[in-house]
Short mmCIF file of C-alpha atoms and ligand atoms in Angstrom, two decimals:
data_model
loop_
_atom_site.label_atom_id
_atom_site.label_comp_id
_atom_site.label_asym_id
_atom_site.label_seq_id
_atom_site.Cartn_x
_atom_site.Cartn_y
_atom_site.Cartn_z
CA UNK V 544 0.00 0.00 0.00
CA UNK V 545 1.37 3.24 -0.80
CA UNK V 546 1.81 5.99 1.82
CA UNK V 547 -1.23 8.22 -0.11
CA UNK V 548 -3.76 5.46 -0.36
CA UNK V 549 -2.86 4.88 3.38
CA UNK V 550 -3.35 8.47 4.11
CA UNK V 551 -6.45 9.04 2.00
CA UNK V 552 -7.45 5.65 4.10
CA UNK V 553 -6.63 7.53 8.06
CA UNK V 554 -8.50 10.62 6.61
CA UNK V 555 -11.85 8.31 5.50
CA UNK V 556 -11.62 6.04 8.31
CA UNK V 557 -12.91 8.41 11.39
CA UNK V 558 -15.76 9.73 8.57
CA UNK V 559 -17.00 6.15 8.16
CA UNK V 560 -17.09 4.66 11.90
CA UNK V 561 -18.96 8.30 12.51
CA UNK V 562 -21.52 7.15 9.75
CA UNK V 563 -21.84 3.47 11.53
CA UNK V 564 -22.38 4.87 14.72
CA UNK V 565 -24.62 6.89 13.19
CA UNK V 566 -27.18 4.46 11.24
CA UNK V 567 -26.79 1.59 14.52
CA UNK V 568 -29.79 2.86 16.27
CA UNK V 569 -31.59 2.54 12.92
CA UNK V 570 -30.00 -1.37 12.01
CA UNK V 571 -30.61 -2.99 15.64
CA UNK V 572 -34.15 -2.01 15.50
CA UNK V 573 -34.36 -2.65 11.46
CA UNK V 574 -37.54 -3.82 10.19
CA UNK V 575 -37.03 -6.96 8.88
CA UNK V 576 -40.51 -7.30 7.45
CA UNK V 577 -39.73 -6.29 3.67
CA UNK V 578 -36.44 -8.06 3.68
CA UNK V 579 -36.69 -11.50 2.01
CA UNK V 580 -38.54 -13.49 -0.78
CA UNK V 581 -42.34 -14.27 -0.53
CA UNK V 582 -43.56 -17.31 -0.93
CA UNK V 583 -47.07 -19.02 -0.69
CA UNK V 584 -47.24 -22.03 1.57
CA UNK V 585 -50.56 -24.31 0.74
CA UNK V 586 -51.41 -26.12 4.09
CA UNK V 587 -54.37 -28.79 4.02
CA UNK V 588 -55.16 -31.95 6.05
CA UNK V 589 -53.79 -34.16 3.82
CA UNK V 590 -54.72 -37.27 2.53
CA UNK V 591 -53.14 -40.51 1.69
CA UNK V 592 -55.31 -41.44 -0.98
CA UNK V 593 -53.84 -40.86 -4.47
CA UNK V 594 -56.85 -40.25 -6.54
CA UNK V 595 -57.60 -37.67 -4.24
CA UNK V 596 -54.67 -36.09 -3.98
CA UNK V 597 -54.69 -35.08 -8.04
CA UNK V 598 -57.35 -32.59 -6.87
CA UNK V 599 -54.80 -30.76 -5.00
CA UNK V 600 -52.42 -30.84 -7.89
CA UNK V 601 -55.46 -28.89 -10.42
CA UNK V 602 -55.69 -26.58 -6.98
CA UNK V 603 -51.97 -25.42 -7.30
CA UNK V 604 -52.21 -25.02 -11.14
CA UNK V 605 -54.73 -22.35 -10.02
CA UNK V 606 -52.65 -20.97 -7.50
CA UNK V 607 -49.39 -21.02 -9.79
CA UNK V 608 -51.57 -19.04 -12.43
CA UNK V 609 -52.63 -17.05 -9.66
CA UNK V 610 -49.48 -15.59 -8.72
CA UNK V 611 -47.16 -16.63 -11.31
CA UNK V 612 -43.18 -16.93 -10.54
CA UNK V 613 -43.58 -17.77 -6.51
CA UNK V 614 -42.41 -20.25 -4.52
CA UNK V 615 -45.37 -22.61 -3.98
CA UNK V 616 -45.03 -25.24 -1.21
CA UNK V 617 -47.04 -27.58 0.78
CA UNK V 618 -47.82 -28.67 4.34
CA UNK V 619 -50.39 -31.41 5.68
CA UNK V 620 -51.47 -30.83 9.29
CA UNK V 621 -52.24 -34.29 9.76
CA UNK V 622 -50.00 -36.50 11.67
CA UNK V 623 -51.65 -39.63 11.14
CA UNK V 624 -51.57 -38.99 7.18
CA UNK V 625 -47.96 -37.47 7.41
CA UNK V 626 -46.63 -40.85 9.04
CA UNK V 627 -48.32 -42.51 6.52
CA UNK V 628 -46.76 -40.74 3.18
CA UNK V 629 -43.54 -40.60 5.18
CA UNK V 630 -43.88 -44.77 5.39
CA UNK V 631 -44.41 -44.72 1.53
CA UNK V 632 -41.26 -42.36 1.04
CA UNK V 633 -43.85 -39.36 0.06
CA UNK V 634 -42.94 -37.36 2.78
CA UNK V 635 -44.92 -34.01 3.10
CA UNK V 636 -43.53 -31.27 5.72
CA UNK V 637 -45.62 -30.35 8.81
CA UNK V 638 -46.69 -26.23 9.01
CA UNK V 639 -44.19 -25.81 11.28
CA UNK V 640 -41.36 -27.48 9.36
CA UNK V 641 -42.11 -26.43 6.25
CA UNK V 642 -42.03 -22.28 7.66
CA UNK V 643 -38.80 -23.12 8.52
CA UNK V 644 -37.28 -24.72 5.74
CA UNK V 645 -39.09 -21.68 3.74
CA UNK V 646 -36.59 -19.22 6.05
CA UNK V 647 -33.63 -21.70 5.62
CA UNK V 648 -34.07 -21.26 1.91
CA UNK V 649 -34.10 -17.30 2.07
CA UNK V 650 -38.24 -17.05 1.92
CA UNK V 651 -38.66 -14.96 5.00
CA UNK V 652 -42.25 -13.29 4.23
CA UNK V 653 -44.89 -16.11 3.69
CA UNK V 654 -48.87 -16.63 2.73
CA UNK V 655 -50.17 -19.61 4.42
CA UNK V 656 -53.31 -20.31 2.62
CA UNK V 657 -55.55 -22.80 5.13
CA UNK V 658 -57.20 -25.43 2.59
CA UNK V 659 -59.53 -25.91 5.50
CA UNK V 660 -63.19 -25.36 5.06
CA UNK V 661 -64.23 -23.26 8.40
CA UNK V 662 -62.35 -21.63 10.93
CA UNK V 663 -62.08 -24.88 12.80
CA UNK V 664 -59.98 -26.47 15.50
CA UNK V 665 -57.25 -27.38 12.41
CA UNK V 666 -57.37 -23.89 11.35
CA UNK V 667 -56.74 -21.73 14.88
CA UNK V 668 -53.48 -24.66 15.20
CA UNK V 669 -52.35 -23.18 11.95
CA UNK V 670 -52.74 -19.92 13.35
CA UNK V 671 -50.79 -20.93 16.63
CA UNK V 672 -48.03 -22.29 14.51
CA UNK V 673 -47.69 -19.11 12.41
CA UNK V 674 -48.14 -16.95 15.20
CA UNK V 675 -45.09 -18.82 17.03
CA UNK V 676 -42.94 -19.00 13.94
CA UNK V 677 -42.81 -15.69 12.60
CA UNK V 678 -39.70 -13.80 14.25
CA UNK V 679 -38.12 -16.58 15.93
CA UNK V 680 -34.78 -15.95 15.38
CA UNK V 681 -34.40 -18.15 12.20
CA UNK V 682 -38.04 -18.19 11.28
CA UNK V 683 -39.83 -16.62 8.69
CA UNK V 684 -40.39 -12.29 9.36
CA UNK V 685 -43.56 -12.37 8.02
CA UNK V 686 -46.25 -15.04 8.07
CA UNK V 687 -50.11 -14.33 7.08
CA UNK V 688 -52.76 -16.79 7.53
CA UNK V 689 -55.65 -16.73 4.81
CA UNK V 690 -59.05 -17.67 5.75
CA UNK V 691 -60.81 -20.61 5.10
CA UNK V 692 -62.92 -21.87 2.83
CA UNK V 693 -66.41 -20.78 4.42
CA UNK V 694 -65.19 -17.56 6.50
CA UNK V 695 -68.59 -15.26 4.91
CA UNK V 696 -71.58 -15.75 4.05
CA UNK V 697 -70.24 -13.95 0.72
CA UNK V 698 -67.78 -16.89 0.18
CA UNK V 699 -71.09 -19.78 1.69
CA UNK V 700 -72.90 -18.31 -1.55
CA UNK V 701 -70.21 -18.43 -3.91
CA UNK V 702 -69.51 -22.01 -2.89
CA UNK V 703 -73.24 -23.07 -3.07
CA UNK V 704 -73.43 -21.29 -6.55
CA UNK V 705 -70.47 -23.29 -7.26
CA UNK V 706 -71.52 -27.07 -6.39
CA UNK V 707 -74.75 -26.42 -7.69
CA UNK V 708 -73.62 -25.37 -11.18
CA UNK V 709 -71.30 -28.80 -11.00
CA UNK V 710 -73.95 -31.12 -9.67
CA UNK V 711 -73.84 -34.23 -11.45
CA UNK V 712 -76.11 -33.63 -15.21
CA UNK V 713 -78.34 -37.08 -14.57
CA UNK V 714 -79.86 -35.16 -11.47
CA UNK V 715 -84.05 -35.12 -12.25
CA UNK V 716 -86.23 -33.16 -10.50
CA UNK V 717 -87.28 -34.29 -7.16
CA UNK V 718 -83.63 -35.59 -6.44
CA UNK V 719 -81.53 -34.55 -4.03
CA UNK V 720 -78.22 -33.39 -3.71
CA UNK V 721 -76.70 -34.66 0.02
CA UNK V 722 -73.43 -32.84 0.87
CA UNK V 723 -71.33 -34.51 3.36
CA UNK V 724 -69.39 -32.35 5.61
CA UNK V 725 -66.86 -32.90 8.47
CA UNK V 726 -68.21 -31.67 11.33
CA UNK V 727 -66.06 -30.68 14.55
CA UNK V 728 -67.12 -30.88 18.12
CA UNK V 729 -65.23 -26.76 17.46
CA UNK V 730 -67.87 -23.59 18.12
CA UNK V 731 -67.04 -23.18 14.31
CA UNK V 732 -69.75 -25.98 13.37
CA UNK V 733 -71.83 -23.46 13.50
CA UNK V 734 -70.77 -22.94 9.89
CA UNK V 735 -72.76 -25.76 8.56
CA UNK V 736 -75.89 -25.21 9.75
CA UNK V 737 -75.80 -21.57 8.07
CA UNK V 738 -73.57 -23.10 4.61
CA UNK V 739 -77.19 -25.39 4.82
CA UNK V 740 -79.10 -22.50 4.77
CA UNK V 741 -77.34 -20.74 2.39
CA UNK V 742 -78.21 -24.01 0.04
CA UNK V 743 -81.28 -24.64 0.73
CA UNK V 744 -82.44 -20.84 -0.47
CA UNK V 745 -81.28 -22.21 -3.79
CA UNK V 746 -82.11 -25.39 -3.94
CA UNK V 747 -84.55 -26.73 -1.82
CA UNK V 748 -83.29 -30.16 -2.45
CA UNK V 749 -79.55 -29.48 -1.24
CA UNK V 750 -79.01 -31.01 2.05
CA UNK V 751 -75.93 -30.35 3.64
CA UNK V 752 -75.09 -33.07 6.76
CA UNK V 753 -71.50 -33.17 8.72
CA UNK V 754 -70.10 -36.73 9.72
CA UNK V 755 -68.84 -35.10 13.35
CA UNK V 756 -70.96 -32.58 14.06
CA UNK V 757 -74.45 -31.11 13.18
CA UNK V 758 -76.71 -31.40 11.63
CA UNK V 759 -75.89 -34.98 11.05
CA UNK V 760 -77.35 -38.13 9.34
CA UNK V 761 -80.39 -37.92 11.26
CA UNK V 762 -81.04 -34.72 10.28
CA UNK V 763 -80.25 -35.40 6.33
CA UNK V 764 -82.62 -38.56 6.61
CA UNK V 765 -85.41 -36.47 7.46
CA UNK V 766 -85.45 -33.82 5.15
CA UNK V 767 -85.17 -36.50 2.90
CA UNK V 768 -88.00 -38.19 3.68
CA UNK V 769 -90.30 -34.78 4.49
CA UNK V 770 -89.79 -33.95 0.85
CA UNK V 771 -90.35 -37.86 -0.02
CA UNK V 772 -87.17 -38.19 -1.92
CA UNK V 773 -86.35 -41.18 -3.92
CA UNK V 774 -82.91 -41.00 -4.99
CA UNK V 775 -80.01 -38.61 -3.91
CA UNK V 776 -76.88 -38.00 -5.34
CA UNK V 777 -73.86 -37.70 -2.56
CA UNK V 778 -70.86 -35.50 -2.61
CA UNK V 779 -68.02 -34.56 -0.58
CA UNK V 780 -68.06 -31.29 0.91
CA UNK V 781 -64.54 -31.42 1.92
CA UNK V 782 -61.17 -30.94 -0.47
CA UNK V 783 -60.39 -34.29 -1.13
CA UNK V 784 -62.54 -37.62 -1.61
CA UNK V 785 -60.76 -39.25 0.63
CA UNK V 786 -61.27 -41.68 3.62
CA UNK V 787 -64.46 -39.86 4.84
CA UNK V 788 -66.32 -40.08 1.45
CA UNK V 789 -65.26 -43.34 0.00
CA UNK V 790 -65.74 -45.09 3.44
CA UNK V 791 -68.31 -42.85 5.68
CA UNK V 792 -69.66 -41.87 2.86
CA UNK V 793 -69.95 -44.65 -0.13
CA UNK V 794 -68.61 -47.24 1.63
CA UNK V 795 -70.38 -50.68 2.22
CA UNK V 796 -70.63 -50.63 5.74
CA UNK V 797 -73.90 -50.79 7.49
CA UNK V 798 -73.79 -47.19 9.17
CA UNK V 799 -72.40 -45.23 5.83
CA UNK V 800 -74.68 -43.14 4.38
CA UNK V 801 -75.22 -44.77 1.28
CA UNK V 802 -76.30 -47.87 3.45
CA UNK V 803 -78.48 -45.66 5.60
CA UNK V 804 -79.96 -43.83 2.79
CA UNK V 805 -80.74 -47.45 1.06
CA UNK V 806 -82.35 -48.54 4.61
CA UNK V 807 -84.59 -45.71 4.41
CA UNK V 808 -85.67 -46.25 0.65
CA UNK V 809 -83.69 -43.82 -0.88
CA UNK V 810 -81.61 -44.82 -3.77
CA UNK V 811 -78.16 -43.02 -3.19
CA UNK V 812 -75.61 -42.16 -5.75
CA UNK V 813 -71.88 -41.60 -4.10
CA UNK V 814 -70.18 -38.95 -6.06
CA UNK V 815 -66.36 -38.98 -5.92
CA UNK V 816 -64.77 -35.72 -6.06
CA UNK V 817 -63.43 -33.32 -3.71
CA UNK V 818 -63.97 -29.39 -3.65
CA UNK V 819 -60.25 -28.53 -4.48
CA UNK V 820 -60.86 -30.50 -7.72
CA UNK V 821 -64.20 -27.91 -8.49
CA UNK V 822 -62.47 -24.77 -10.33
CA UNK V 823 -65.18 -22.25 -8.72
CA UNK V 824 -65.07 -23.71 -5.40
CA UNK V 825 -60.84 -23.20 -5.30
CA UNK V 826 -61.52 -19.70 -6.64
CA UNK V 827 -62.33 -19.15 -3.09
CA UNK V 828 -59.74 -20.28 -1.47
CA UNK V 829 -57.47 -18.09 -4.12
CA UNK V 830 -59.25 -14.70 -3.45
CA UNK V 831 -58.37 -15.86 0.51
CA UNK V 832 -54.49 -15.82 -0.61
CA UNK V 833 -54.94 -12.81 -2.47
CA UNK V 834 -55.86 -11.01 -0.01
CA UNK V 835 -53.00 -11.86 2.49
CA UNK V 836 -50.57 -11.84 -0.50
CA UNK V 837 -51.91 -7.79 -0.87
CA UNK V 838 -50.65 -7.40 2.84
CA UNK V 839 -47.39 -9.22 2.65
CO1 LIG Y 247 -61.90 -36.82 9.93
#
């Protein structure tokens, strides 16, 4: 080094450890919010069925041409159908893991779209997890949470608009439509019984029953029989066609609701496709992403 670079150096240095001291107060509180790449993180129960899980694949498409050029992941919060996948070498990353690995790999501000249909006991977990994860010191900085499915009575009409224009052509009049729902022992079952409502005002013949919660089976059965229905067509009103509706639902088992249906007189049709498959229906879930996306 010669002597003038080294002087030009001792004259620069005390101007630049004055401008460090300077812009510290500002860098050990820095917001860390807008540092980072966004991505979207797509977190649903899960299933271990493979049929069904090609409705989550047409899902993403819609998310992908959604929001083209971002990092699109996945998560299952079940871990009963995670152990499973994991046993077949199909691994699939828990919330929680999969918010990290997103940090790990530089995506620090994240959507997490809930594929879950009301604000259940699934979805306030999510919200734990996210809630936990963001700004831990090598989590993500930013995580939003986007409703789901059924979190308005705006979004309960668009999806009754939506399986209604889908229900299956053969339907004649005087047949029903019976939509099988989860159900949770959660306050948010409360969700049903006005998603049934919201159905009913358009189709009379729309019955909407949850497997864990209410109204129920009974219930369905009834308003079956009030309105002295003959055959019935049932759907899934849940993602995937998974266990629930080819076992609860079509299955050959005495207590499934095709069995009970048959029991009563009424010839039932099992229909085998989940929501996430039904472009409308995911529309939903994408205007829930958008609008966490806006805030991210
Ligand atoms: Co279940």
């Amino acid at each position: 080094m010669s002597l003038q670079v080294r002087g030009k150096l001792v004259r620069i240095l005390p101007l630049f450890l004055l401008l460090c001291l300077l812009s510290l107060p500002a860098w050990a509180g820095h917001d860390h919010a807008r540092e980072g790449k966004p991505a979207i993180l797509l977190v649903a129960f899960g299933t271990s069925v493979p049929e069904a899980a090609g409705v989550y694949a047409s899902l993403e498409s819609q998310v992908r041409a959604a929001f083209p050029d971002m990092e699109v992941r996945w998560a299952y919060t079940s871990h009963i159908i995670r152990r499973k996948l994991a046993g077949l070498g199909q691994a699939v990353e828990s919330p929680a893991a999969a918010l990290l690995r997103l940090a790990e790999d530089g995506f620090t501000r994240v959507a997490v779209q809930s594929l879950h249909h009301i604000a259940g006991e699934e979805f306030h977990d999510l919200m734990h997890t996210a809630r936990a994860l963001q700004g831990m010191p090598d989590g993500p900085h930013v995580v939003r949470v986007g409703l789901p499915l059924l979190a308005s009575a705006e979004d309960a009409r668009r999806v009754a608009e939506a399986l209604l224009a889908s229900a299956p052509k053969a339907r004649r009049k005087g047949e029903a439509l019976v939509y099988m729902g989860h159900g949770t022992p959660h306050p948010a079952d409360l969700t049903y019984p006005a998603m049934q409502h919201i159905l009913a005002q358009a189709d009379p013949l729309a019955v909407l029953g949850t497997v864990e919660g209410w109204p129920g089976l009974d219930e369905v059965v009834a308003t079956l029989k009030k309105n002295k229905v003959k055959r019935a067509y049932l759907l899934p009103l849940m993602a995937v066609a998974g266990d629930h509706a080819r076992n609860d639902m079509a299955g050959d088992d005495p207590d499934s609701w095709k069995s009970v249906l048959t029991k009563a007189g009424i010839e039932a049709v099992p229909v085998l496709q989940g929501l996430a498959g039904n472009p409308a229906v995911a529309a939903v879930w994408v205007d829930h992403l958008r609008t966490v996306m806006e805030k991210l």
